[in-house]
Amino acid sequence: MQLLTSSIGRKILMAITGQAMVLFAVIHLLGNSSIFGWLPGGINAYAHHLHSMPAPVIIGFRLGLLLFACVHIWFGIQLTIENRGGRPQQYAVKSVQKASFASENMIWTGSLLVAFIIYHLLHFTFQVISPETAAVKNMVDLHGANVPNVLGMVVAAFQNLFVTLIYAGAMLVLFLHLSHGIQSFFQTLGWSNDRVQPFITKAGTLVALALFLGYAAVPLTILLRILN
Ligand code: HEM
């Protein structure tokens, strides 16, 4: 219960839910990268594997992700209000930390990511944006099986400059959010000190950069017709 009422407890919950979502982002990127052909059948086979999982697993996974996102956002808003009210930030181990553009704008980059994720789900999961290219309407034969054409949907989407710019811009925002978020996790849990902090900061930025490059590669290579 103290986890929910104390400032440090809420920060710990934010850190754990945040890292769980980073883990999801890494796994989702690995899945998306199947578009480059490392998996036989590419992204259509990957999507088909996902959709063939038992319904309780899919529903449980989605509800878990939604719960994590809600906890992270709720406490994020509370902590921002508290911090702006002048209360000092509490970490498990105190250490001197320089404010950066990313650290000072977490609430804004987080809000932009929420807007992007809503757009993204309407686009590729519920397929109500550009319904003419919806994957379910474009079934393709893969090794004798009829599977939704996720590849066709993604390629059609990113041949549009505007859509590609939205995704590339959102990935830049994701980079900013994670470049502070990853290192903040270690500090919140007290796994950092002034000696290792510079290393953790660099490693966090590198992971965020790798995610940015990996995600941005899909829309950009499609727009530039490197991938078609
Ligand atoms: C260029 C970047 C991205 C591409 C091409 C992409 C592609 C896709 C596709 C094709 C789906 C639908 C999968 C299916 O149901 O068959 C999907 C679902 C999803 N994406 Fe992305 N994605 C991108 C970036 C992101 C980012 C940055 C996040 C958040 C960290 C994200 C979060 C999600 C979520 C939560 C779902 C729903 C998963 C579910 O159905 O349970 N995506 N994405």
Coordinates of N, CA and C and ligand atoms in Angstrom, one line a residue:
M1 N 0.8 -1.2 0.0 CA 0.0 0.0 0.0 C 0.9 1.3 0.0
Q2 N 2.0 1.2 0.8 CA 2.9 2.3 0.8 C 3.5 2.6 -0.5
L3 N 3.5 1.6 -1.4 CA 4.0 1.7 -2.8 C 3.2 2.8 -3.5
L4 N 1.8 2.8 -3.2 CA 0.9 3.6 -3.9 C 0.9 5.0 -3.3
T5 N 1.2 5.2 -2.0 CA 0.9 6.5 -1.4 C 2.2 7.3 -1.3
S6 N 3.4 6.6 -1.2 CA 4.6 7.4 -1.1 C 5.1 7.8 -2.4
S7 N 5.8 9.0 -2.5 CA 6.3 9.5 -3.8 C 7.3 8.5 -4.4
I8 N 8.2 7.9 -3.5 CA 9.2 7.0 -4.1 C 8.6 5.7 -4.5
G9 N 7.5 5.3 -3.8 CA 6.8 4.0 -4.2 C 6.2 4.2 -5.5
R10 N 5.6 5.4 -5.8 CA 4.9 5.6 -7.1 C 6.0 5.7 -8.2
K11 N 7.2 6.2 -7.8 CA 8.2 6.3 -8.8 C 8.7 4.9 -9.2
I12 N 8.8 4.0 -8.2 CA 9.2 2.6 -8.4 C 8.2 1.9 -9.3
L13 N 6.9 2.1 -9.1 CA 5.9 1.5 -10.0 C 6.0 2.1 -11.4
M14 N 6.3 3.4 -11.5 CA 6.5 4.0 -12.8 C 7.7 3.4 -13.5
A15 N 8.8 3.2 -12.8 CA 10.0 2.7 -13.3 C 9.8 1.2 -13.9
I16 N 9.1 0.4 -13.0 CA 8.9 -1.0 -13.4 C 7.9 -1.1 -14.7
T17 N 6.8 -0.3 -14.6 CA 5.9 -0.4 -15.8 C 6.6 0.2 -17.0
G18 N 7.4 1.2 -16.8 CA 8.1 1.8 -18.0 C 9.0 0.8 -18.6
Q19 N 9.8 0.1 -17.7 CA 10.8 -0.9 -18.3 C 10.1 -2.1 -19.0
A20 N 8.9 -2.5 -18.4 CA 8.1 -3.5 -19.0 C 7.7 -3.1 -20.5
M21 N 7.4 -1.8 -20.6 CA 7.0 -1.3 -21.9 C 8.2 -1.2 -22.9
V22 N 9.3 -0.9 -22.3 CA 10.6 -0.9 -23.1 C 10.8 -2.3 -23.7
L23 N 10.6 -3.3 -22.8 CA 10.7 -4.7 -23.2 C 9.8 -5.0 -24.4
F24 N 8.5 -4.6 -24.2 CA 7.6 -4.8 -25.3 C 8.1 -4.1 -26.6
A25 N 8.6 -2.9 -26.4 CA 9.1 -2.1 -27.6 C 10.2 -2.9 -28.3
V26 N 11.1 -3.6 -27.5 CA 12.2 -4.4 -28.1 C 11.6 -5.6 -28.9
I27 N 10.6 -6.3 -28.2 CA 10.0 -7.5 -28.9 C 9.2 -7.1 -30.1
H28 N 8.5 -6.0 -30.0 CA 7.7 -5.5 -31.2 C 8.6 -5.1 -32.3
L29 N 9.8 -4.5 -32.0 CA 10.7 -4.2 -33.1 C 11.3 -5.4 -33.7
L30 N 11.6 -6.4 -32.9 CA 12.1 -7.7 -33.5 C 11.1 -8.3 -34.5
G31 N 9.8 -8.2 -34.0 CA 8.7 -8.7 -34.9 C 8.6 -7.9 -36.2
N32 N 8.6 -6.6 -36.0 CA 8.5 -5.7 -37.2 C 9.6 -5.9 -38.2
S33 N 10.8 -6.2 -37.6 CA 12.0 -6.3 -38.5 C 11.9 -7.6 -39.4
S34 N 10.9 -8.5 -39.1 CA 10.7 -9.6 -40.0 C 10.4 -9.2 -41.4
I35 N 9.9 -7.9 -41.5 CA 9.6 -7.3 -42.8 C 10.9 -7.4 -43.7
F36 N 12.1 -7.4 -43.1 CA 13.3 -7.4 -43.9 C 13.7 -8.8 -44.4
G37 N 12.9 -9.8 -44.0 CA 13.0 -11.1 -44.6 C 13.7 -12.2 -43.8
W38 N 14.1 -11.9 -42.5 CA 14.8 -12.9 -41.8 C 14.0 -14.1 -41.4
L39 N 12.6 -13.9 -41.4 CA 11.7 -15.0 -41.0 C 11.0 -15.5 -42.3
P40 N 11.0 -16.8 -42.5 CA 10.4 -17.3 -43.7 C 8.9 -16.8 -43.7
G41 N 8.5 -16.2 -44.8 CA 7.1 -15.7 -44.8 C 7.0 -14.3 -44.4
G42 N 8.1 -13.7 -43.8 CA 8.2 -12.3 -43.4 C 7.2 -11.9 -42.4
I43 N 6.8 -10.6 -42.5 CA 5.9 -10.0 -41.4 C 4.5 -10.7 -41.4
N44 N 4.1 -11.2 -42.6 CA 2.8 -11.9 -42.7 C 2.8 -13.1 -41.8
A45 N 3.9 -13.9 -41.9 CA 4.0 -15.1 -41.1 C 4.1 -14.8 -39.6
Y46 N 4.8 -13.7 -39.3 CA 4.9 -13.2 -37.9 C 3.6 -12.9 -37.3
A47 N 2.8 -12.1 -38.1 CA 1.5 -11.6 -37.6 C 0.6 -12.9 -37.5
H48 N 0.7 -13.8 -38.4 CA -0.1 -15.0 -38.4 C 0.2 -15.8 -37.1
H49 N 1.5 -16.0 -36.8 CA 1.8 -16.7 -35.5 C 1.2 -16.0 -34.3
L50 N 1.3 -14.6 -34.3 CA 0.7 -13.9 -33.2 C -0.8 -14.1 -33.0
H51 N -1.5 -14.1 -34.2 CA -2.9 -14.2 -34.2 C -3.4 -15.6 -33.9
S52 N -2.5 -16.6 -34.1 CA -2.9 -18.0 -33.9 C -2.7 -18.4 -32.4
M53 N -2.2 -17.4 -31.6 CA -2.1 -17.8 -30.1 C -3.5 -17.9 -29.5
P54 N -3.7 -18.7 -28.4 CA -5.0 -18.8 -27.8 C -5.5 -17.4 -27.4
A55 N -6.9 -17.2 -27.6 CA -7.5 -15.9 -27.3 C -7.2 -15.4 -25.9
P56 N -7.2 -16.3 -24.8 CA -7.0 -15.8 -23.5 C -5.5 -15.2 -23.4
V57 N -4.6 -15.8 -24.1 CA -3.2 -15.3 -24.0 C -3.2 -13.9 -24.7
I58 N -3.8 -13.7 -25.8 CA -3.8 -12.4 -26.5 C -4.5 -11.4 -25.7
I59 N -5.7 -11.8 -25.2 CA -6.5 -10.8 -24.4 C -5.7 -10.4 -23.1
G60 N -5.1 -11.4 -22.4 CA -4.4 -11.2 -21.2 C -3.2 -10.3 -21.4
F61 N -2.5 -10.5 -22.5 CA -1.3 -9.7 -22.9 C -1.7 -8.3 -23.1
R62 N -2.8 -8.1 -23.9 CA -3.3 -6.7 -24.2 C -3.8 -6.0 -23.0
L63 N -4.5 -6.7 -22.1 CA -5.0 -6.1 -20.8 C -3.8 -5.7 -19.9
G64 N -2.8 -6.6 -19.9 CA -1.6 -6.4 -19.1 C -0.9 -5.1 -19.5
L65 N -0.7 -5.0 -20.9 CA -0.1 -3.8 -21.4 C -0.8 -2.6 -21.2
L66 N -2.2 -2.7 -21.3 CA -3.0 -1.5 -21.0 C -2.9 -1.1 -19.6
L67 N -2.9 -2.1 -18.6 CA -2.8 -1.7 -17.2 C -1.5 -1.1 -16.9
F68 N -0.4 -1.6 -17.5 CA 0.9 -1.0 -17.3 C 1.0 0.4 -17.8
A69 N 0.4 0.6 -19.0 CA 0.4 2.0 -19.6 C -0.4 2.9 -18.7
C70 N -1.6 2.5 -18.1 CA -2.4 3.4 -17.3 C -1.7 3.7 -16.0
V71 N -1.0 2.7 -15.4 CA -0.3 3.0 -14.1 C 0.8 4.0 -14.4
H72 N 1.6 3.8 -15.5 CA 2.7 4.6 -15.8 C 2.2 6.1 -16.1
I73 N 1.1 6.2 -16.8 CA 0.6 7.5 -17.1 C 0.1 8.2 -15.9
W74 N -0.7 7.5 -15.1 CA -1.4 8.1 -13.9 C -0.3 8.6 -13.0
F75 N 0.7 7.8 -12.6 CA 1.7 8.3 -11.7 C 2.6 9.3 -12.3
G76 N 2.8 9.2 -13.6 CA 3.6 10.2 -14.3 C 3.0 11.6 -14.2
I77 N 1.7 11.7 -14.3 CA 1.0 13.0 -14.2 C 1.1 13.5 -12.8
Q78 N 0.9 12.5 -11.8 CA 0.9 12.9 -10.4 C 2.3 13.5 -10.0
L79 N 3.4 12.7 -10.4 CA 4.7 13.1 -10.1 C 5.1 14.4 -10.7
T80 N 4.6 14.7 -11.9 CA 4.9 15.9 -12.6 C 4.3 17.1 -11.8
I81 N 3.0 16.9 -11.4 CA 2.4 17.9 -10.6 C 3.1 18.2 -9.3
E82 N 3.5 17.1 -8.6 CA 4.2 17.2 -7.4 C 5.6 18.0 -7.6
N83 N 6.3 17.6 -8.6 CA 7.6 18.2 -8.9 C 7.5 19.6 -9.2
R84 N 6.5 20.0 -10.0 CA 6.3 21.4 -10.4 C 5.8 22.2 -9.2
G85 N 5.3 21.5 -8.2 CA 4.9 22.2 -7.0 C 6.0 22.5 -6.1
G86 N 7.2 22.1 -6.5 CA 8.4 22.4 -5.7 C 9.0 21.4 -4.8
R87 N 8.3 20.1 -4.8 CA 8.9 19.1 -3.9 C 10.0 18.4 -4.6
P88 N 11.2 18.2 -3.9 CA 12.3 17.6 -4.6 C 12.1 16.2 -5.0
Q89 N 12.7 15.8 -6.2 CA 12.6 14.5 -6.7 C 13.2 13.5 -5.7
Q90 N 12.6 12.3 -5.5 CA 13.2 11.4 -4.6 C 13.6 10.2 -5.4
Y91 N 14.9 9.8 -5.2 CA 15.4 8.6 -5.7 C 15.8 7.7 -4.6
A92 N 15.9 6.4 -4.8 CA 16.4 5.5 -3.7 C 17.8 5.9 -3.2
V93 N 18.6 6.2 -4.2 CA 20.0 6.7 -3.8 C 20.1 8.1 -4.4
K94 N 20.5 9.1 -3.6 CA 20.5 10.4 -4.2 C 21.8 10.6 -5.0
S95 N 21.8 11.3 -6.1 CA 23.0 11.6 -6.8 C 22.7 12.8 -7.7
V96 N 23.8 13.5 -7.9 CA 23.6 14.8 -8.7 C 23.3 14.5 -10.1
Q97 N 22.2 15.0 -10.7 CA 21.9 14.7 -12.0 C 21.6 16.0 -12.8
K98 N 22.2 16.2 -13.9 CA 22.0 17.4 -14.7 C 20.7 17.3 -15.5
A99 N 19.9 18.3 -15.5 CA 18.6 18.3 -16.3 C 19.0 18.4 -17.7
S100 N 18.3 17.6 -18.5 CA 18.5 17.6 -20.0 C 17.2 18.0 -20.6
F101 N 17.2 18.3 -21.9 CA 15.9 18.6 -22.6 C 15.0 17.4 -22.5
A102 N 15.5 16.1 -22.6 CA 14.7 14.9 -22.5 C 14.1 14.8 -21.1
S103 N 14.9 15.0 -20.1 CA 14.4 14.8 -18.7 C 13.4 15.9 -18.3
E104 N 13.5 17.1 -18.9 CA 12.6 18.2 -18.5 C 11.3 18.1 -19.3
N105 N 11.2 17.3 -20.3 CA 10.0 17.3 -21.1 C 9.4 15.9 -21.2
M106 N 9.6 15.1 -20.1 CA 9.0 13.7 -20.1 C 7.5 13.7 -20.3
I107 N 6.8 14.7 -19.6 CA 5.4 14.7 -19.6 C 4.9 15.0 -21.1
W108 N 5.6 15.8 -21.8 CA 5.2 16.2 -23.2 C 5.5 15.1 -24.1
T109 N 6.7 14.5 -24.0 CA 7.0 13.4 -24.9 C 6.1 12.2 -24.6
G110 N 5.8 12.0 -23.4 CA 4.9 10.9 -23.0 C 3.5 11.1 -23.6
S111 N 3.0 12.4 -23.5 CA 1.7 12.7 -24.0 C 1.7 12.5 -25.5
L112 N 2.7 12.9 -26.2 CA 2.8 12.7 -27.7 C 2.8 11.2 -28.0
L113 N 3.5 10.4 -27.2 CA 3.5 8.9 -27.4 C 2.1 8.3 -27.3
V114 N 1.4 8.8 -26.3 CA 0.0 8.3 -26.1 C -0.8 8.6 -27.3
A115 N -0.7 9.8 -27.8 CA -1.5 10.2 -29.0 C -1.0 9.3 -30.2
F116 N 0.3 9.1 -30.3 CA 0.8 8.2 -31.4 C 0.2 6.8 -31.3
I117 N 0.3 6.3 -30.1 CA -0.2 4.9 -29.9 C -1.7 4.7 -30.2
I118 N -2.5 5.7 -29.9 CA -3.9 5.6 -30.2 C -4.1 5.6 -31.7
Y119 N -3.3 6.6 -32.4 CA -3.4 6.6 -33.9 C -2.9 5.3 -34.5
H120 N -1.8 4.8 -33.9 CA -1.2 3.5 -34.5 C -2.1 2.3 -34.3
L121 N -2.8 2.2 -33.2 CA -3.8 1.1 -33.0 C -4.9 1.3 -34.0
L122 N -5.4 2.5 -34.1 CA -6.5 2.7 -35.1 C -6.1 2.3 -36.5
H123 N -4.8 2.6 -36.8 CA -4.2 2.4 -38.1 C -4.0 0.9 -38.4
F124 N -3.2 0.2 -37.6 CA -2.7 -1.1 -37.9 C -3.5 -2.2 -37.2
T125 N -4.0 -1.9 -36.0 CA -4.7 -3.0 -35.2 C -6.2 -3.0 -35.5
F126 N -6.8 -1.9 -35.4 CA -8.3 -1.9 -35.7 C -8.5 -1.5 -37.2
Q127 N -7.5 -1.0 -37.8 CA -7.5 -0.8 -39.3 C -8.7 0.0 -39.7
V128 N -9.0 1.1 -39.0 CA -10.1 2.0 -39.4 C -9.6 3.2 -40.1
I129 N -8.2 3.5 -40.0 CA -7.6 4.5 -40.8 C -7.2 3.9 -42.1
S130 N -7.5 4.4 -43.3 CA -7.2 3.8 -44.6 C -7.8 2.4 -44.7
P131 N -9.1 2.2 -44.5 CA -9.7 0.9 -44.5 C -9.5 0.2 -45.9
E132 N -9.2 1.0 -46.9 CA -9.0 0.3 -48.3 C -7.8 -0.5 -48.3
T133 N -6.8 -0.3 -47.5 CA -5.6 -1.1 -47.5 C -5.6 -2.1 -46.2
A134 N -6.7 -2.2 -45.5 CA -6.7 -3.0 -44.3 C -6.2 -4.5 -44.6
A135 N -5.4 -5.0 -43.7 CA -4.8 -6.3 -44.0 C -5.9 -7.4 -44.2
V136 N -6.9 -7.4 -43.4 CA -7.9 -8.4 -43.4 C -8.6 -8.5 -44.8
K137 N -8.6 -7.3 -45.5 CA -9.3 -7.3 -46.8 C -8.4 -7.8 -47.9
N138 N -7.2 -8.0 -47.6 CA -6.2 -8.4 -48.6 C -5.5 -9.7 -48.3
M139 N -6.3 -10.7 -48.2 CA -5.7 -12.0 -47.8 C -4.7 -12.5 -48.9
V140 N -3.6 -13.1 -48.4 CA -2.7 -13.7 -49.4 C -2.4 -15.2 -49.0
D141 N -2.1 -15.9 -50.0 CA -1.8 -17.3 -49.7 C -0.3 -17.5 -49.3
L142 N -0.1 -18.1 -48.1 CA 1.2 -18.4 -47.7 C 1.4 -19.8 -47.3
H143 N 2.1 -20.6 -48.1 CA 2.3 -22.0 -47.9 C 0.9 -22.7 -47.8
G144 N 0.0 -22.3 -48.6 CA -1.3 -22.9 -48.6 C -2.3 -22.3 -47.6
A145 N -1.8 -21.4 -46.8 CA -2.7 -20.9 -45.8 C -3.2 -19.5 -46.2
N146 N -4.4 -19.1 -45.8 CA -4.9 -17.8 -46.1 C -4.6 -16.9 -44.9
V147 N -3.7 -15.9 -45.0 CA -3.4 -15.0 -43.9 C -3.6 -13.6 -44.3
P148 N -3.9 -12.7 -43.3 CA -4.1 -11.3 -43.6 C -2.8 -10.7 -44.2
N149 N -2.9 -9.8 -45.2 CA -1.7 -9.2 -45.8 C -1.2 -8.0 -45.0
V150 N -0.6 -8.3 -43.9 CA 0.0 -7.2 -43.1 C 1.1 -6.4 -43.9
L151 N 1.9 -7.2 -44.7 CA 2.9 -6.6 -45.5 C 2.3 -5.5 -46.4
G152 N 1.2 -5.9 -47.1 CA 0.6 -5.0 -48.1 C 0.1 -3.8 -47.4
M153 N -0.5 -4.0 -46.2 CA -1.0 -2.8 -45.4 C 0.1 -1.8 -45.0
V154 N 1.2 -2.4 -44.5 CA 2.3 -1.6 -44.0 C 3.0 -0.8 -45.2
V155 N 3.2 -1.6 -46.3 CA 3.9 -1.0 -47.5 C 3.0 0.2 -48.0
A156 N 1.7 -0.1 -48.1 CA 0.7 0.9 -48.7 C 0.8 2.2 -47.8
A157 N 0.8 1.9 -46.4 CA 0.8 3.1 -45.5 C 2.0 3.9 -45.7
F158 N 3.2 3.3 -45.8 CA 4.4 4.1 -45.7 C 4.9 4.6 -47.1
Q159 N 4.0 4.3 -48.1 CA 4.3 4.9 -49.4 C 3.8 6.4 -49.4
N160 N 3.1 6.7 -48.4 CA 2.6 8.0 -48.2 C 3.5 8.9 -47.3
L161 N 4.0 10.0 -47.9 CA 5.0 10.8 -47.2 C 4.5 11.3 -45.8
F162 N 3.3 11.7 -45.8 CA 2.7 12.3 -44.6 C 2.7 11.2 -43.4
V163 N 2.2 10.0 -43.8 CA 2.2 8.9 -42.8 C 3.6 8.6 -42.3
T164 N 4.5 8.5 -43.3 CA 5.9 8.2 -42.9 C 6.5 9.2 -41.9
L165 N 6.1 10.5 -42.2 CA 6.6 11.6 -41.4 C 6.1 11.5 -40.0
I166 N 4.8 11.1 -39.9 CA 4.1 10.9 -38.5 C 4.9 9.9 -37.8
Y167 N 5.2 8.7 -38.4 CA 5.8 7.6 -37.7 C 7.3 8.0 -37.4
A168 N 8.0 8.6 -38.3 CA 9.4 8.9 -38.1 C 9.5 10.0 -36.9
G169 N 8.6 10.9 -36.9 CA 8.5 11.9 -35.9 C 8.2 11.3 -34.5
A170 N 7.3 10.4 -34.5 CA 6.9 9.7 -33.3 C 8.1 8.9 -32.8
M171 N 8.9 8.3 -33.7 CA 10.0 7.5 -33.2 C 11.1 8.4 -32.6
L172 N 11.2 9.6 -33.1 CA 12.1 10.6 -32.5 C 11.7 11.0 -31.1
V173 N 10.4 11.1 -30.9 CA 9.8 11.4 -29.6 C 10.0 10.2 -28.7
L174 N 9.9 9.0 -29.2 CA 10.2 7.8 -28.4 C 11.6 7.8 -28.0
F175 N 12.5 8.1 -28.9 CA 13.9 8.2 -28.5 C 14.2 9.2 -27.4
L176 N 13.6 10.4 -27.5 CA 13.8 11.4 -26.4 C 13.2 10.8 -25.0
H177 N 12.0 10.2 -25.1 CA 11.4 9.7 -23.9 C 12.3 8.6 -23.2
L178 N 12.7 7.7 -24.1 CA 13.5 6.5 -23.5 C 14.9 6.9 -23.2
S179 N 15.5 7.9 -23.8 CA 16.9 8.3 -23.5 C 17.0 8.8 -22.1
H180 N 15.9 9.4 -21.6 CA 15.9 9.7 -20.1 C 15.3 8.5 -19.3
G181 N 14.2 7.9 -19.9 CA 13.5 6.9 -19.1 C 14.3 5.7 -18.7
I182 N 15.2 5.2 -19.6 CA 15.9 4.0 -19.3 C 16.9 4.3 -18.1
Q183 N 17.6 5.4 -18.2 CA 18.6 5.6 -17.1 C 17.9 6.0 -15.8
S184 N 16.7 6.6 -15.9 CA 16.0 7.0 -14.7 C 15.5 5.7 -13.9
F185 N 15.3 4.6 -14.6 CA 14.9 3.4 -14.0 C 16.0 2.9 -13.0
F186 N 17.2 3.0 -13.4 CA 18.3 2.5 -12.6 C 18.5 3.4 -11.4
Q187 N 18.3 4.7 -11.6 CA 18.4 5.7 -10.5 C 17.3 5.5 -9.5
T188 N 16.1 5.4 -10.0 CA 14.9 5.2 -9.1 C 15.1 4.0 -8.2
L189 N 15.6 2.9 -8.8 CA 15.8 1.7 -8.0 C 17.0 1.7 -7.1
G190 N 17.8 2.7 -7.2 CA 19.0 2.8 -6.4 C 20.2 2.0 -6.9
W191 N 20.1 1.7 -8.2 CA 21.2 0.9 -8.8 C 22.2 1.7 -9.5
S192 N 22.2 3.0 -9.1 CA 23.2 3.9 -9.8 C 23.9 4.8 -8.7
N193 N 25.1 5.2 -9.0 CA 25.7 6.2 -8.2 C 26.5 7.1 -9.1
D194 N 27.2 8.1 -8.5 CA 27.9 9.1 -9.3 C 28.9 8.5 -10.2
R195 N 29.5 7.4 -9.8 CA 30.6 6.7 -10.6 C 30.0 6.0 -11.8
V196 N 28.9 5.3 -11.6 CA 28.4 4.5 -12.8 C 27.4 5.3 -13.6
Q197 N 26.9 6.4 -13.0 CA 25.8 7.2 -13.7 C 26.2 7.5 -15.2
P198 N 27.4 8.0 -15.4 CA 27.7 8.4 -16.8 C 27.6 7.2 -17.8
F199 N 28.0 6.0 -17.3 CA 27.9 4.8 -18.1 C 26.4 4.4 -18.4
I200 N 25.6 4.5 -17.3 CA 24.2 4.2 -17.5 C 23.5 5.1 -18.4
T201 N 23.9 6.4 -18.3 CA 23.3 7.4 -19.2 C 23.6 7.1 -20.6
K202 N 24.9 6.8 -20.9 CA 25.3 6.5 -22.3 C 24.6 5.2 -22.8
A203 N 24.6 4.2 -21.9 CA 24.0 2.9 -22.3 C 22.5 3.1 -22.6
G204 N 21.8 3.9 -21.8 CA 20.3 4.2 -22.0 C 20.1 4.9 -23.3
T205 N 21.0 5.9 -23.6 CA 20.8 6.6 -24.8 C 21.1 5.7 -26.0
L206 N 22.1 4.8 -25.9 CA 22.4 3.9 -27.0 C 21.2 2.9 -27.3
V207 N 20.6 2.4 -26.2 CA 19.4 1.5 -26.4 C 18.3 2.3 -27.1
A208 N 18.1 3.6 -26.6 CA 17.0 4.4 -27.2 C 17.3 4.7 -28.7
L209 N 18.6 4.9 -29.0 CA 19.0 5.2 -30.4 C 18.8 4.0 -31.3
A210 N 19.1 2.8 -30.7 CA 18.9 1.6 -31.5 C 17.5 1.3 -31.8
L211 N 16.6 1.6 -30.8 CA 15.1 1.5 -31.0 C 14.7 2.5 -32.1
F212 N 15.2 3.7 -32.0 CA 14.8 4.7 -33.0 C 15.2 4.3 -34.4
L213 N 16.4 3.9 -34.5 CA 16.9 3.5 -35.9 C 16.1 2.3 -36.4
G214 N 15.9 1.3 -35.5 CA 15.2 0.1 -36.0 C 13.8 0.4 -36.4
Y215 N 13.1 1.2 -35.6 CA 11.7 1.5 -35.9 C 11.6 2.4 -37.2
A216 N 12.5 3.4 -37.2 CA 12.4 4.4 -38.3 C 12.8 3.7 -39.6
A217 N 13.6 2.6 -39.6 CA 14.0 2.0 -40.8 C 12.9 1.5 -41.6
V218 N 11.8 1.0 -41.0 CA 10.7 0.4 -41.7 C 10.0 1.4 -42.6
P219 N 9.4 2.5 -42.0 CA 8.8 3.5 -42.9 C 9.7 4.1 -43.9
L220 N 10.9 4.4 -43.5 CA 11.9 5.1 -44.4 C 12.3 4.3 -45.6
T221 N 12.6 3.0 -45.3 CA 13.0 2.2 -46.4 C 11.9 1.9 -47.4
I222 N 10.6 1.9 -46.9 CA 9.5 1.7 -47.8 C 9.3 3.0 -48.6
L223 N 9.3 4.1 -47.9 CA 9.1 5.4 -48.6 C 10.1 5.6 -49.7
L224 N 11.4 5.3 -49.4 CA 12.5 5.4 -50.4 C 12.6 4.3 -51.4
R225 N 11.6 3.4 -51.3 CA 11.5 2.2 -52.2 C 12.7 1.3 -52.2
I226 N 13.4 1.3 -51.0 CA 14.5 0.4 -50.9 C 13.9 -1.0 -50.6
L227 N 12.7 -0.9 -49.9 CA 12.0 -2.1 -49.6 C 10.6 -2.0 -50.2
N228 N 10.2 -3.0 -51.1 CA 8.9 -2.9 -51.7 C 8.2 -4.3 -51.9
Ligands
HEM1 C1 7.6 2.0 -37.7 C2 7.1 1.6 -36.5 C3 6.1 0.6 -36.3 C4 5.5 -0.3 -37.1 C5 5.8 -0.5 -38.6 C6 4.5 -1.1 -36.4 C7 3.7 -2.1 -36.9 C8 2.7 -2.7 -36.2 C9 1.7 -3.6 -36.8 C10 1.7 -4.1 -38.2 C11 0.8 -3.9 -35.8 C12 -0.4 -4.9 -36.0 C13 0.1 -6.3 -35.7 C14 -1.1 -7.2 -36.0 O1 -2.1 -7.2 -35.3 O2 -1.0 -8.0 -36.9 C15 1.2 -3.2 -34.6 C16 0.5 -3.3 -33.4 C17 0.9 -2.6 -32.3 N1 2.0 -1.7 -32.1 FE1 3.2 -1.2 -33.6 N2 4.6 -0.6 -35.1 C18 5.5 0.4 -35.0 C19 5.8 1.1 -33.8 C20 5.3 0.9 -32.6 C21 5.7 1.6 -31.4 C22 6.8 2.6 -31.2 C23 4.9 1.1 -30.4 C24 4.9 1.5 -28.9 C25 6.0 1.3 -28.2 C26 3.9 0.2 -30.9 C27 2.9 -0.4 -30.3 C28 2.0 -1.3 -30.8 C29 1.0 -2.0 -30.0 C30 0.6 -1.8 -28.6 C31 0.3 -2.8 -31.0 C32 -0.9 -3.7 -30.6 C33 -0.4 -5.1 -30.2 C34 -1.5 -6.1 -30.1 O3 -2.2 -6.3 -31.1 O4 -1.7 -6.6 -29.0 N3 4.2 0.1 -32.3 N4 2.3 -2.5 -34.9

